[in-house]
Each structure stands twice: as C-alpha cells, then as structure tokens.
PDB file of C-alpha atoms and ligand atoms in Angstrom:
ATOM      1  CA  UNK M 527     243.336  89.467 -12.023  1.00  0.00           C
ATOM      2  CA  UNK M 528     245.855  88.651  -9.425  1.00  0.00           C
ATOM      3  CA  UNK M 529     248.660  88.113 -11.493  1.00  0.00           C
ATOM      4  CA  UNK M 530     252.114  89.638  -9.700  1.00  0.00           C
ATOM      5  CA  UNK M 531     254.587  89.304 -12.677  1.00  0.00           C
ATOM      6  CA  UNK M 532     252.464  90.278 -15.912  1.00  0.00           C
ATOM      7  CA  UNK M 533     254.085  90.432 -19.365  1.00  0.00           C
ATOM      8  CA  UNK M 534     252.768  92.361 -21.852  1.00  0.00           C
ATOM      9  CA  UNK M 535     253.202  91.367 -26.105  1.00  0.00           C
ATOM     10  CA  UNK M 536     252.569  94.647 -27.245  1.00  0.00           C
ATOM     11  CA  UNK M 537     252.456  94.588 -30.909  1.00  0.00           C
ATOM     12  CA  UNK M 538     250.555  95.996 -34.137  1.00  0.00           C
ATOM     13  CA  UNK M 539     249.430  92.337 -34.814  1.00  0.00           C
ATOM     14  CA  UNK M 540     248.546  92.991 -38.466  1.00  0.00           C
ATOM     15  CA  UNK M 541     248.420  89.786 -38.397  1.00  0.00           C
ATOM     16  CA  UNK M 542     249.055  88.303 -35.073  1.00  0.00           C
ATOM     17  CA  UNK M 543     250.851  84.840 -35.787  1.00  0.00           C
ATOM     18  CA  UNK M 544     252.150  82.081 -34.014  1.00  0.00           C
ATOM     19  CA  UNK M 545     256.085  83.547 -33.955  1.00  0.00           C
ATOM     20  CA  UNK M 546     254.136  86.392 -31.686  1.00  0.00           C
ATOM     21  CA  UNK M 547     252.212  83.469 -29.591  1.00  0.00           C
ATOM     22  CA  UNK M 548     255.891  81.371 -28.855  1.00  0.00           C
ATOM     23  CA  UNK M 549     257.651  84.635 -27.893  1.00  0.00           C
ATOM     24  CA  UNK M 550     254.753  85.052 -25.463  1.00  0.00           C
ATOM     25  CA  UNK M 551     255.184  81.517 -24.354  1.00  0.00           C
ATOM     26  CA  UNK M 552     259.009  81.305 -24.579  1.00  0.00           C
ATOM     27  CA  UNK M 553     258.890  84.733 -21.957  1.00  0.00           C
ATOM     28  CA  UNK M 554     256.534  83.333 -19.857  1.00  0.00           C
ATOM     29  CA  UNK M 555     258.601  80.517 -18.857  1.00  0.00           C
ATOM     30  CA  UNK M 556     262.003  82.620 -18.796  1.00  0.00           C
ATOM     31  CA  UNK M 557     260.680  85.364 -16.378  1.00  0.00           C
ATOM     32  CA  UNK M 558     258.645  83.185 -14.698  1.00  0.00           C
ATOM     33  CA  UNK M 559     255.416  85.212 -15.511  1.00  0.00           C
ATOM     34  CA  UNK M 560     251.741  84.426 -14.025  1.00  0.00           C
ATOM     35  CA  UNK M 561     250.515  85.940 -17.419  1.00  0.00           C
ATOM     36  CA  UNK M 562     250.413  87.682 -20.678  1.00  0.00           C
ATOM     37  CA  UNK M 563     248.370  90.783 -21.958  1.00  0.00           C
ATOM     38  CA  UNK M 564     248.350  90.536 -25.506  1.00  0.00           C
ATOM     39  CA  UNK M 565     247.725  94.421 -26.522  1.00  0.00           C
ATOM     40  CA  UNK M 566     247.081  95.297 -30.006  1.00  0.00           C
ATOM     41  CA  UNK M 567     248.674  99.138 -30.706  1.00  0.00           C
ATOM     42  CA  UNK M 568     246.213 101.786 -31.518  1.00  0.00           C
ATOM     43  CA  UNK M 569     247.659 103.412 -34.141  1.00  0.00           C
ATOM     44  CA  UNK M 570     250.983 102.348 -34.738  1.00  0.00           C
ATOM     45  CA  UNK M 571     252.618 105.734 -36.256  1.00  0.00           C
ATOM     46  CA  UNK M 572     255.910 104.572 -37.231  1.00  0.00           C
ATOM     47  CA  UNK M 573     254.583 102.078 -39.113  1.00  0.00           C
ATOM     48  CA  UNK M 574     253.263 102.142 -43.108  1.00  0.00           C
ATOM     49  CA  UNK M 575     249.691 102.296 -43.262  1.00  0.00           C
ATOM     50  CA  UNK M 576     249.194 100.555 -46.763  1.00  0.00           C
ATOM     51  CA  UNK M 577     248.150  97.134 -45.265  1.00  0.00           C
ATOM     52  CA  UNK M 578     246.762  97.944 -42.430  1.00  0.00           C
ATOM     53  CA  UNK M 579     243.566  96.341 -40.952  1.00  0.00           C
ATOM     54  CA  UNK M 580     241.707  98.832 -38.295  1.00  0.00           C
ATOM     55  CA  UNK M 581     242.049  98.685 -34.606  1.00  0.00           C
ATOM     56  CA  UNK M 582     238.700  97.024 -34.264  1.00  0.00           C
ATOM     57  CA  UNK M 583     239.852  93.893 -36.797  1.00  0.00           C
ATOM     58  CA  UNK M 584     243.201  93.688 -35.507  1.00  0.00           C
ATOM     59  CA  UNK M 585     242.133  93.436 -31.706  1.00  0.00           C
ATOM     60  CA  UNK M 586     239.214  90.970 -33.351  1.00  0.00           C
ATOM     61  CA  UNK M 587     242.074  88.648 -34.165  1.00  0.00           C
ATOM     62  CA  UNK M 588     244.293  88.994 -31.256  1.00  0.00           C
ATOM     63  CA  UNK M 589     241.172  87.634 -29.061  1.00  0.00           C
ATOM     64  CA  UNK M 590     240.509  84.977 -30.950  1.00  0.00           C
ATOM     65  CA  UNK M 591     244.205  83.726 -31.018  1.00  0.00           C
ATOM     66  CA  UNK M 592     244.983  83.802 -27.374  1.00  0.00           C
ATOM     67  CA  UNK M 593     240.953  82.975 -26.685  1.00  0.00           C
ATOM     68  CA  UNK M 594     241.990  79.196 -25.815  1.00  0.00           C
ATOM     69  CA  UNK M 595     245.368  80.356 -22.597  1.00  0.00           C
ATOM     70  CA  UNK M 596     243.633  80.907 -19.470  1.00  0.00           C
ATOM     71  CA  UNK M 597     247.144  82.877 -18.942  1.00  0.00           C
ATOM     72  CA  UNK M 598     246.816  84.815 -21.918  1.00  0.00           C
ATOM     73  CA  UNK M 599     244.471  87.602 -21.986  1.00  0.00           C
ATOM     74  CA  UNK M 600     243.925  90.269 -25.054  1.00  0.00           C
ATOM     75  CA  UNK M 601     243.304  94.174 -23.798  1.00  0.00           C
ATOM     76  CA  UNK M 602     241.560  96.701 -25.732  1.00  0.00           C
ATOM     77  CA  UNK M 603     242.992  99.313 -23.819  1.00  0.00           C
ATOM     78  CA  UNK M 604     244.981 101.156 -26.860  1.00  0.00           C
ATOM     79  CA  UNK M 605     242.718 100.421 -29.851  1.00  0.00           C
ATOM     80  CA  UNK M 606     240.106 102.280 -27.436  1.00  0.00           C
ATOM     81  CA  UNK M 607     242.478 105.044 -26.363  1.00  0.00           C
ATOM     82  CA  UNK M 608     242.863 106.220 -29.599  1.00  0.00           C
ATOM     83  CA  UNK M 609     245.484 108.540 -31.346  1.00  0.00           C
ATOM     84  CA  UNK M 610     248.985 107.321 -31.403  1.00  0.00           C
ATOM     85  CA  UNK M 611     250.150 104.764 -29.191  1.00  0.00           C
ATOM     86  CA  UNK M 612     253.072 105.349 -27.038  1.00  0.00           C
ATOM     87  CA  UNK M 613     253.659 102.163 -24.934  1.00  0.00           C
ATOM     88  CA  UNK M 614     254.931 104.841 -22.034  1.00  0.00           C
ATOM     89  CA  UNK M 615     250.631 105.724 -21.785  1.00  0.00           C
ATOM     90  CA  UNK M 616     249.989 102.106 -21.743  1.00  0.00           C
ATOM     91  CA  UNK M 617     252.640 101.242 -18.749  1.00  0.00           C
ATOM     92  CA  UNK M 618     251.254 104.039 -17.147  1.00  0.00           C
ATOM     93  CA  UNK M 619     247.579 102.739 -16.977  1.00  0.00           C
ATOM     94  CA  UNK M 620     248.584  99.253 -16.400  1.00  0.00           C
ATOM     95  CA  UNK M 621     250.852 100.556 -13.258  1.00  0.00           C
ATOM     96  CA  UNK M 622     247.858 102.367 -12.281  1.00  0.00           C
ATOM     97  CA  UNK M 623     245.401  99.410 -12.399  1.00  0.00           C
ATOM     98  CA  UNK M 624     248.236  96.821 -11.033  1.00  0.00           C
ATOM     99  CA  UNK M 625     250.230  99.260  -8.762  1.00  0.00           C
ATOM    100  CA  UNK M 626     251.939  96.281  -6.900  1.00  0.00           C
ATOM    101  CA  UNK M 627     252.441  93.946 -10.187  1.00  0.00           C
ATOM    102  CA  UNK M 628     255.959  93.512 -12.153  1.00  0.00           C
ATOM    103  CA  UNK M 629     255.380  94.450 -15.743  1.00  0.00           C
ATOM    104  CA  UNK M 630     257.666  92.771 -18.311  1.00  0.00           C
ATOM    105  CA  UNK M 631     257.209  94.619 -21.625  1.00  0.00           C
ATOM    106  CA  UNK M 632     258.308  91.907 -24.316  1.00  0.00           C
ATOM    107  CA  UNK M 633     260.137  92.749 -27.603  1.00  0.00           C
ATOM    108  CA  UNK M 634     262.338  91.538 -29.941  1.00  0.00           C
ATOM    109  CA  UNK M 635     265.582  92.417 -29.166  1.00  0.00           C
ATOM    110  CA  UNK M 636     266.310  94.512 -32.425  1.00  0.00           C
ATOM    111  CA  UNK M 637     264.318  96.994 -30.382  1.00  0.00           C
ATOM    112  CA  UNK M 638     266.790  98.083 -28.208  1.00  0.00           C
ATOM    113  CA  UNK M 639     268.270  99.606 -30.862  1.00  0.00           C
ATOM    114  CA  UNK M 640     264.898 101.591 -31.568  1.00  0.00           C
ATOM    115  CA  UNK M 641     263.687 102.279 -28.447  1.00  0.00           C
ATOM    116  CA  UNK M 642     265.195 105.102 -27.794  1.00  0.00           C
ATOM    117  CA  UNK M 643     263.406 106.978 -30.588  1.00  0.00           C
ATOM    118  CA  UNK M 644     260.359 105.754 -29.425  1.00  0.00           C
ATOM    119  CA  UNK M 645     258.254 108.887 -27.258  1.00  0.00           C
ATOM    120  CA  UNK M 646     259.264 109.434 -23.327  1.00  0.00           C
ATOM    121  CA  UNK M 647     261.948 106.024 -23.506  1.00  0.00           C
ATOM    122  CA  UNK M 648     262.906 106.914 -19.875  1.00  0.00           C
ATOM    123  CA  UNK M 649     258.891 106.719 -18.983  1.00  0.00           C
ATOM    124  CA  UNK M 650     258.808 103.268 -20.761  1.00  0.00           C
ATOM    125  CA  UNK M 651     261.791 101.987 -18.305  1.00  0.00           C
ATOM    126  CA  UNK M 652     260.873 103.590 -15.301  1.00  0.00           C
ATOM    127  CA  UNK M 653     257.847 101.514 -15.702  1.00  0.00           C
ATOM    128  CA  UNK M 654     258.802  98.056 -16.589  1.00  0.00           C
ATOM    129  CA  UNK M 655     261.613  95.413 -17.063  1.00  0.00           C
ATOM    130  CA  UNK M 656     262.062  95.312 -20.849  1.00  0.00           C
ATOM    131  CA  UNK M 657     262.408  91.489 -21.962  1.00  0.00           C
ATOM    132  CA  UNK M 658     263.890  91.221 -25.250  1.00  0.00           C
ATOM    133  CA  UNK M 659     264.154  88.183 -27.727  1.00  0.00           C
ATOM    134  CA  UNK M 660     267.653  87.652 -29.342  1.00  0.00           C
ATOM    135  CA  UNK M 661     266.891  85.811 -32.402  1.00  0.00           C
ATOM    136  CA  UNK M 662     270.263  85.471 -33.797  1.00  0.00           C
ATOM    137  CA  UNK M 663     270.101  88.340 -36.251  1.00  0.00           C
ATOM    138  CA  UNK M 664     272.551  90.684 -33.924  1.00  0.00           C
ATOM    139  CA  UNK M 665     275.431  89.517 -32.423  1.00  0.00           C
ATOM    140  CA  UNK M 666     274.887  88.636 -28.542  1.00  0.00           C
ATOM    141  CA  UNK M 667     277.982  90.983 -27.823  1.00  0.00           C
ATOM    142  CA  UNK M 668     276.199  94.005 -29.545  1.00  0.00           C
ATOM    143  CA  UNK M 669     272.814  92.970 -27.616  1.00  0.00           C
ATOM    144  CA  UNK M 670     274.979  92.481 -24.742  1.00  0.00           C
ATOM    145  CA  UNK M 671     276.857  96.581 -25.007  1.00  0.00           C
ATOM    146  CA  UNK M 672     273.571  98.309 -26.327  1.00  0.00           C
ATOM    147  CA  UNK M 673     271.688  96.996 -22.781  1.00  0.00           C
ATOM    148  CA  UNK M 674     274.622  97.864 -20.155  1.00  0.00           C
ATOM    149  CA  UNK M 675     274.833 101.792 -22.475  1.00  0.00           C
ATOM    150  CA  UNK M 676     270.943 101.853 -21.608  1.00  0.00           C
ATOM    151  CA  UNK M 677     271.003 100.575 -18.130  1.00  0.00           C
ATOM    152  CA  UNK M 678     273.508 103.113 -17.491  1.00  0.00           C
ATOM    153  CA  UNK M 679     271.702 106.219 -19.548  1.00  0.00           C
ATOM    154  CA  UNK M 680     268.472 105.559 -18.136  1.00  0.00           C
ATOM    155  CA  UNK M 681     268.608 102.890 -15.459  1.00  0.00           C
ATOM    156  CA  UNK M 682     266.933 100.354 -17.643  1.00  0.00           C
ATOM    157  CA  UNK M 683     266.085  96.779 -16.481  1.00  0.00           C
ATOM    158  CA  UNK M 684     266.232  94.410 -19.442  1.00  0.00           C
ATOM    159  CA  UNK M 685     266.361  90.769 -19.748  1.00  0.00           C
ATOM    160  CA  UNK M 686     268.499  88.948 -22.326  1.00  0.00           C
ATOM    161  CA  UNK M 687     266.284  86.160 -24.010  1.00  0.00           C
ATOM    162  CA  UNK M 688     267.765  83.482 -26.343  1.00  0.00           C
ATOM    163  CA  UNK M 689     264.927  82.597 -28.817  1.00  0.00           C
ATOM    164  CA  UNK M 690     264.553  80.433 -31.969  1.00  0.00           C
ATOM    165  CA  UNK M 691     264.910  82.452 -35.513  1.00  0.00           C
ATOM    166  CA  UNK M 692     261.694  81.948 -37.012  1.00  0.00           C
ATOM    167  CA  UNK M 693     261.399  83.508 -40.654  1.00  0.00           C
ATOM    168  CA  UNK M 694     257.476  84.452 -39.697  1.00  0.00           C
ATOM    169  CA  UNK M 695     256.167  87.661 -40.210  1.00  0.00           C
ATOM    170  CA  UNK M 696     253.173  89.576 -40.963  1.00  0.00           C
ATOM    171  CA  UNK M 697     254.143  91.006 -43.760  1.00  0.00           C
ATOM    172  CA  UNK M 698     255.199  87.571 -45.074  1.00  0.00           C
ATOM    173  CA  UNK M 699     251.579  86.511 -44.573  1.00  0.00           C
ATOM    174  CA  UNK M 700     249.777  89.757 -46.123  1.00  0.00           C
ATOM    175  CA  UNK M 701     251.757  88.672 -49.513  1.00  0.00           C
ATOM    176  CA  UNK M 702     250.936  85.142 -49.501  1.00  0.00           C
ATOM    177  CA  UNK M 703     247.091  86.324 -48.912  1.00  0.00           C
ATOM    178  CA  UNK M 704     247.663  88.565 -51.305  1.00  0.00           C
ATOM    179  CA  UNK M 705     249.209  85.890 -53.802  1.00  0.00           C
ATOM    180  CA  UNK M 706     246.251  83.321 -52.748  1.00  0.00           C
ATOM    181  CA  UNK M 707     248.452  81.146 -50.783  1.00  0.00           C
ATOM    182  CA  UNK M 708     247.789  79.859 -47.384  1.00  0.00           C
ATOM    183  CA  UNK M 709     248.353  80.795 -44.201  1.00  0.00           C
ATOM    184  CA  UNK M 710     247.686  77.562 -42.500  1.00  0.00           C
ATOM    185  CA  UNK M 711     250.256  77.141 -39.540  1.00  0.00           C
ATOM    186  CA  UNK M 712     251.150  80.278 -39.711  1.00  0.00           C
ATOM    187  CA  UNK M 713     248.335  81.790 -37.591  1.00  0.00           C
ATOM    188  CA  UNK M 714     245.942  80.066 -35.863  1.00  0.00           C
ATOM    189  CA  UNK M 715     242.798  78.780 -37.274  1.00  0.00           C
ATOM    190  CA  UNK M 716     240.756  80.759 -35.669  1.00  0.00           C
ATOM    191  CA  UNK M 717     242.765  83.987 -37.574  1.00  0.00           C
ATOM    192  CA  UNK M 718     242.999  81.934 -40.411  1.00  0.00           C
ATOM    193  CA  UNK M 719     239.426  81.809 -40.775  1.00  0.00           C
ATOM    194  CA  UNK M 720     238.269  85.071 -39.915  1.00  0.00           C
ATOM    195  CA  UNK M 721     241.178  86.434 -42.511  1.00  0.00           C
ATOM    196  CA  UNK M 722     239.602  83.950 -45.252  1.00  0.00           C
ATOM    197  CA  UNK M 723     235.837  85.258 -44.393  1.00  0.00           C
ATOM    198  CA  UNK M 724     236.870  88.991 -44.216  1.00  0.00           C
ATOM    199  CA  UNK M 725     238.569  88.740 -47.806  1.00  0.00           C
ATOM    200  CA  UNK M 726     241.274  90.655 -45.887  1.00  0.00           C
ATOM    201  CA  UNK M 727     244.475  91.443 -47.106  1.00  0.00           C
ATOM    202  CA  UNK M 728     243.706  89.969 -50.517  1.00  0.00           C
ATOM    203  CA  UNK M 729     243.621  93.293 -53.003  1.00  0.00           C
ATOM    204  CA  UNK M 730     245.787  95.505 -50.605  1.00  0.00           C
TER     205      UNK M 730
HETATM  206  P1  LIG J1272     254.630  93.738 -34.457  1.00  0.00           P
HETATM  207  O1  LIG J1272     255.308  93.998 -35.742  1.00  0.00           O
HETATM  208  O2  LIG J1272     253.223  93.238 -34.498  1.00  0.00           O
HETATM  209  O3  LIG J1272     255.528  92.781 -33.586  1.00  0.00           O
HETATM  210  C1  LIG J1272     255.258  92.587 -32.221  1.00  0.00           C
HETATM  211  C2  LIG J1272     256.494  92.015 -31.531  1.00  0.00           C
HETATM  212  O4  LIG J1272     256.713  90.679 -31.956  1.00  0.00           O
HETATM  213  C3  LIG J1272     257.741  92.800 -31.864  1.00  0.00           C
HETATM  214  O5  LIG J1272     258.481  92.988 -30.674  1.00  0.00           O
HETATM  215  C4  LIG J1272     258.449  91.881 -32.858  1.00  0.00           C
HETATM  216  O6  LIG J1272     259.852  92.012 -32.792  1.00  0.00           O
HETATM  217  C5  LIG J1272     258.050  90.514 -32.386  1.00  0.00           C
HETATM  218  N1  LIG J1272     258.074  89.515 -33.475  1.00  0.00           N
HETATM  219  C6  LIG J1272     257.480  89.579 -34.676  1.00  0.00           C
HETATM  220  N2  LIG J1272     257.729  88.471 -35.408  1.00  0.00           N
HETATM  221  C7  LIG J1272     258.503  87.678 -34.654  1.00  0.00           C
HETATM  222  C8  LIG J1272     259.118  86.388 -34.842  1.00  0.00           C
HETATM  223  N3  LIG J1272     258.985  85.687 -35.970  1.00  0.00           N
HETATM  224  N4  LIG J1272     259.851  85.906 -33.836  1.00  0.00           N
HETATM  225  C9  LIG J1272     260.000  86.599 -32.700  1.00  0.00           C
HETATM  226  N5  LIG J1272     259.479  87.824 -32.455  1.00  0.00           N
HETATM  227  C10 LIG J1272     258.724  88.344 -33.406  1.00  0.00           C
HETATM  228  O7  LIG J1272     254.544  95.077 -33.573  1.00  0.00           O
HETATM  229  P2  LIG J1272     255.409  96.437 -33.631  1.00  0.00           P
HETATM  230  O8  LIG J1272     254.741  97.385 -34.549  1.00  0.00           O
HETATM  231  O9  LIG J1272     256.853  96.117 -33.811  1.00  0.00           O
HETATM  232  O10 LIG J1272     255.190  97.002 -32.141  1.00  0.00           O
HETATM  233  C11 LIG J1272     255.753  96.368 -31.015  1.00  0.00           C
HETATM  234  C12 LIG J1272     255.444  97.216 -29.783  1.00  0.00           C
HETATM  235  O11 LIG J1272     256.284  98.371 -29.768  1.00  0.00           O
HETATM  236  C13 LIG J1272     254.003  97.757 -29.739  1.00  0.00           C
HETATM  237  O12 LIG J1272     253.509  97.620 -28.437  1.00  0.00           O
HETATM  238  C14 LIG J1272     254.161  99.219 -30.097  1.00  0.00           C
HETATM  239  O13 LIG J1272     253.161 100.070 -29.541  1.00  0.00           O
HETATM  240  C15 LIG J1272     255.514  99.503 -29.476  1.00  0.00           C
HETATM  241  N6  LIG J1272     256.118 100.747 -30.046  1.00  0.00           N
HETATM  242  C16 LIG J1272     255.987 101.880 -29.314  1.00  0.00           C
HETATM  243  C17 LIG J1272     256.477 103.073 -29.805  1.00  0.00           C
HETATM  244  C18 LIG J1272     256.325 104.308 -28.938  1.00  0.00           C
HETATM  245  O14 LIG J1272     255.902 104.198 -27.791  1.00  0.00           O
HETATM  246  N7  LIG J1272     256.621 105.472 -29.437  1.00  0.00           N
HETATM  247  C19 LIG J1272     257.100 103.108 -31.056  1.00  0.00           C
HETATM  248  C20 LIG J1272     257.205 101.927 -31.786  1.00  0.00           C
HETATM  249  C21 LIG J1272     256.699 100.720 -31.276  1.00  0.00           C
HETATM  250  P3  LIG J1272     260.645  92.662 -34.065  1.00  0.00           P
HETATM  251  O15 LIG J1272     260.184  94.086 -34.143  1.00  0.00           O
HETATM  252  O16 LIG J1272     262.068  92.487 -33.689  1.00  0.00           O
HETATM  253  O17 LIG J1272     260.223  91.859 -35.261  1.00  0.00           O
END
C-alpha cells in the first residue's frame, strides 16, 4: 500500500454501521487522507461484554462493509493479536510497517475526554495525529480547552472535526434486533444480511 496519510477507524464495531462508514468518509476528505484502515478491537476491555459478537464475527462484518472502497481497507491485525487491545500496540505496528506514513487515528471527539485513561496515552500521541468528530453533544469551547490542556501535557496533535449528529449506534441496533425490527439503512446490506443469517443479536 502506498498510502502517505492513512487514517485509521478503530472501533469495537459490534455492529459496524453506516454513522462509523460517514465519519470515515467525512475524515477522509477533511485531512485529506489517501485511505482508511477500518480495525476491529480485539478485545475491547472497557467495554460490557453482554452483547458482544467474537473477534472473528465482528472483523467478518467490518470486511464486508468497507468490501466495495478501494480506499477503505479492513485489518485483522488486533482480533489476531489477541488479549486486550491498546490502540498504543496497534500505532506501534502500523508505524513499524508504514515508517514514513502519517497516521490519523479517528474518534469521536467525546474521546478526548477518555483518552487519557486509556493505557500508555502519551504512546498513542507520540504516534499519530488524533482526528476527532465534534458532533454537537459538547460545547466546541470545551472541545476547544480539553485539546490545547493535551497538546500542552503531552504534545498531542489533534484535529477539530465538525460532523453531523447522527442518533446511530450499535447498541441502538442490538435492541431493535433484539425487538425484531430492522436494521435496514442502518448498516449496510451486506451486515444486514449476515446479522439476519447468523440469528445474531436476537436472544442476547
Ligand atoms: P465503537 O463504539 O465501535 O465506535 C467506534 C468510533 O466510532 C468511536 O470513536 C465512536 O465515537 C464513533 N461513532 C460511533 N457512532 C457514531 C456516530 N453515530 N457518529 C459519529 N461517530 C460515531 O468503538 P469503541 O469501543 O468506542 O472504540 C474506539 C477505539 O478506541 C477502538 O480502536 C478502541 O481500541 C480504542 N480504545 C482504546 C483503549 C486503549 O488503548 N486502552 C481504550 C478504549 C478504546 P464515540 O465513542 O464518541 O461514540
């Protein structure tokens, strides 16, 4: 791959869904990026484990819904690695296998506020420009003070990005599986239909 910028849409993807896929998109064009790793987490610790689909099935769907982007490509690198996933480990192998590239790590911007309880933070933005999604939830002011206090705590490079509130969210679409509804629009079809045939997320 001879991408230069790369982003990467890390994310436990349990479902992935099309808010996920536009945030990709939307960051793309804002950073100017050649491309997006889509990289479904391992085992995402801080997360509840009630609902969750395995590694294998999550990273199933993630292929399938960026399958169509040339510019979008899924990695298996932390549902193979195993253990918990700390995104510093991932930067760390991607710097290693792209050592000239610029690696935008994209989140929603909430994160900032999260990040720093997240393992080796000063590893994670050593290694990458963190591009975060304001959705309108937080002030832009707050957004605005939180980056300048971690850009001057731990030198971190982070990218303001106005994006669209979408209510979409996975757990949204576990309950309406759950409650027999559909999911069409919500995910691809391709997700959609694998979701249907794997009777997932139905009697969680
Ligand atoms: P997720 O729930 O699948 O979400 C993935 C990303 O998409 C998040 O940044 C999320 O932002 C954003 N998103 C979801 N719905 C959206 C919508 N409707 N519109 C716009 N953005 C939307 O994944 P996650 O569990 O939060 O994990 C995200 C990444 O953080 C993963 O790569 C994970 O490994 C990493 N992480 C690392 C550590 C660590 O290294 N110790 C700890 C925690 C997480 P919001 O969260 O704002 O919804």
């Amino acid at each position: 791959m001879s991408w230069e910028k790369i982003g990467i849409m890390g994310g436990t993807f349990n479902p992935i869904h099309i808010g996920h896929l536009l945030l990709a998109q939307w960051a793309m064009e804002e950073a100017g990026l050649d491309g997006i790793i889509f990289m479904p987490t391992g085992n995402s610790y801080l997360k509840d484990k009630t609902e969750m689909l395995s590694g294998s099935e999550r990273l199933a769907m993630t292929r399938l819904a960026v399958q169509d982007r040339d510019c979008f490509f899924c990695s298996d690198m932390e549902v193979k690695r195993g253990g918990n996933t700390y995104t510093y480990e991932t930067l760390e192998s991607l710097r290693h296998i792209y050592p000239q590239a610029e690696l935008y790590f994209i989140v929603g911007a909430d994160c900032l506020f999260s990040i720093e309880n997240w393992y080796c933070p000063e590893k994670i933005f050593k290694q990458c420009t963190l591009l975060a999604a304001s959705r309108g939830s937080t002030p832009l002011q707050e957004l605005e003070e939180k980056r300048q206090e971690l850009a001057e705590h731990y030198g971190a490079d982070i990218l303001l990005m106005a994006f669209p509130d979408m209510e979409i969210s996975s757990t949204d679409i576990r309950r309406r599986c759950r409650e027999g509804k559909s999911i069409q629009y919500l995910v691809p079809d391709s997700v959609r239909e694998y979701i249907i045939a794997g009777h997932f997320y139905e009697n969680l």
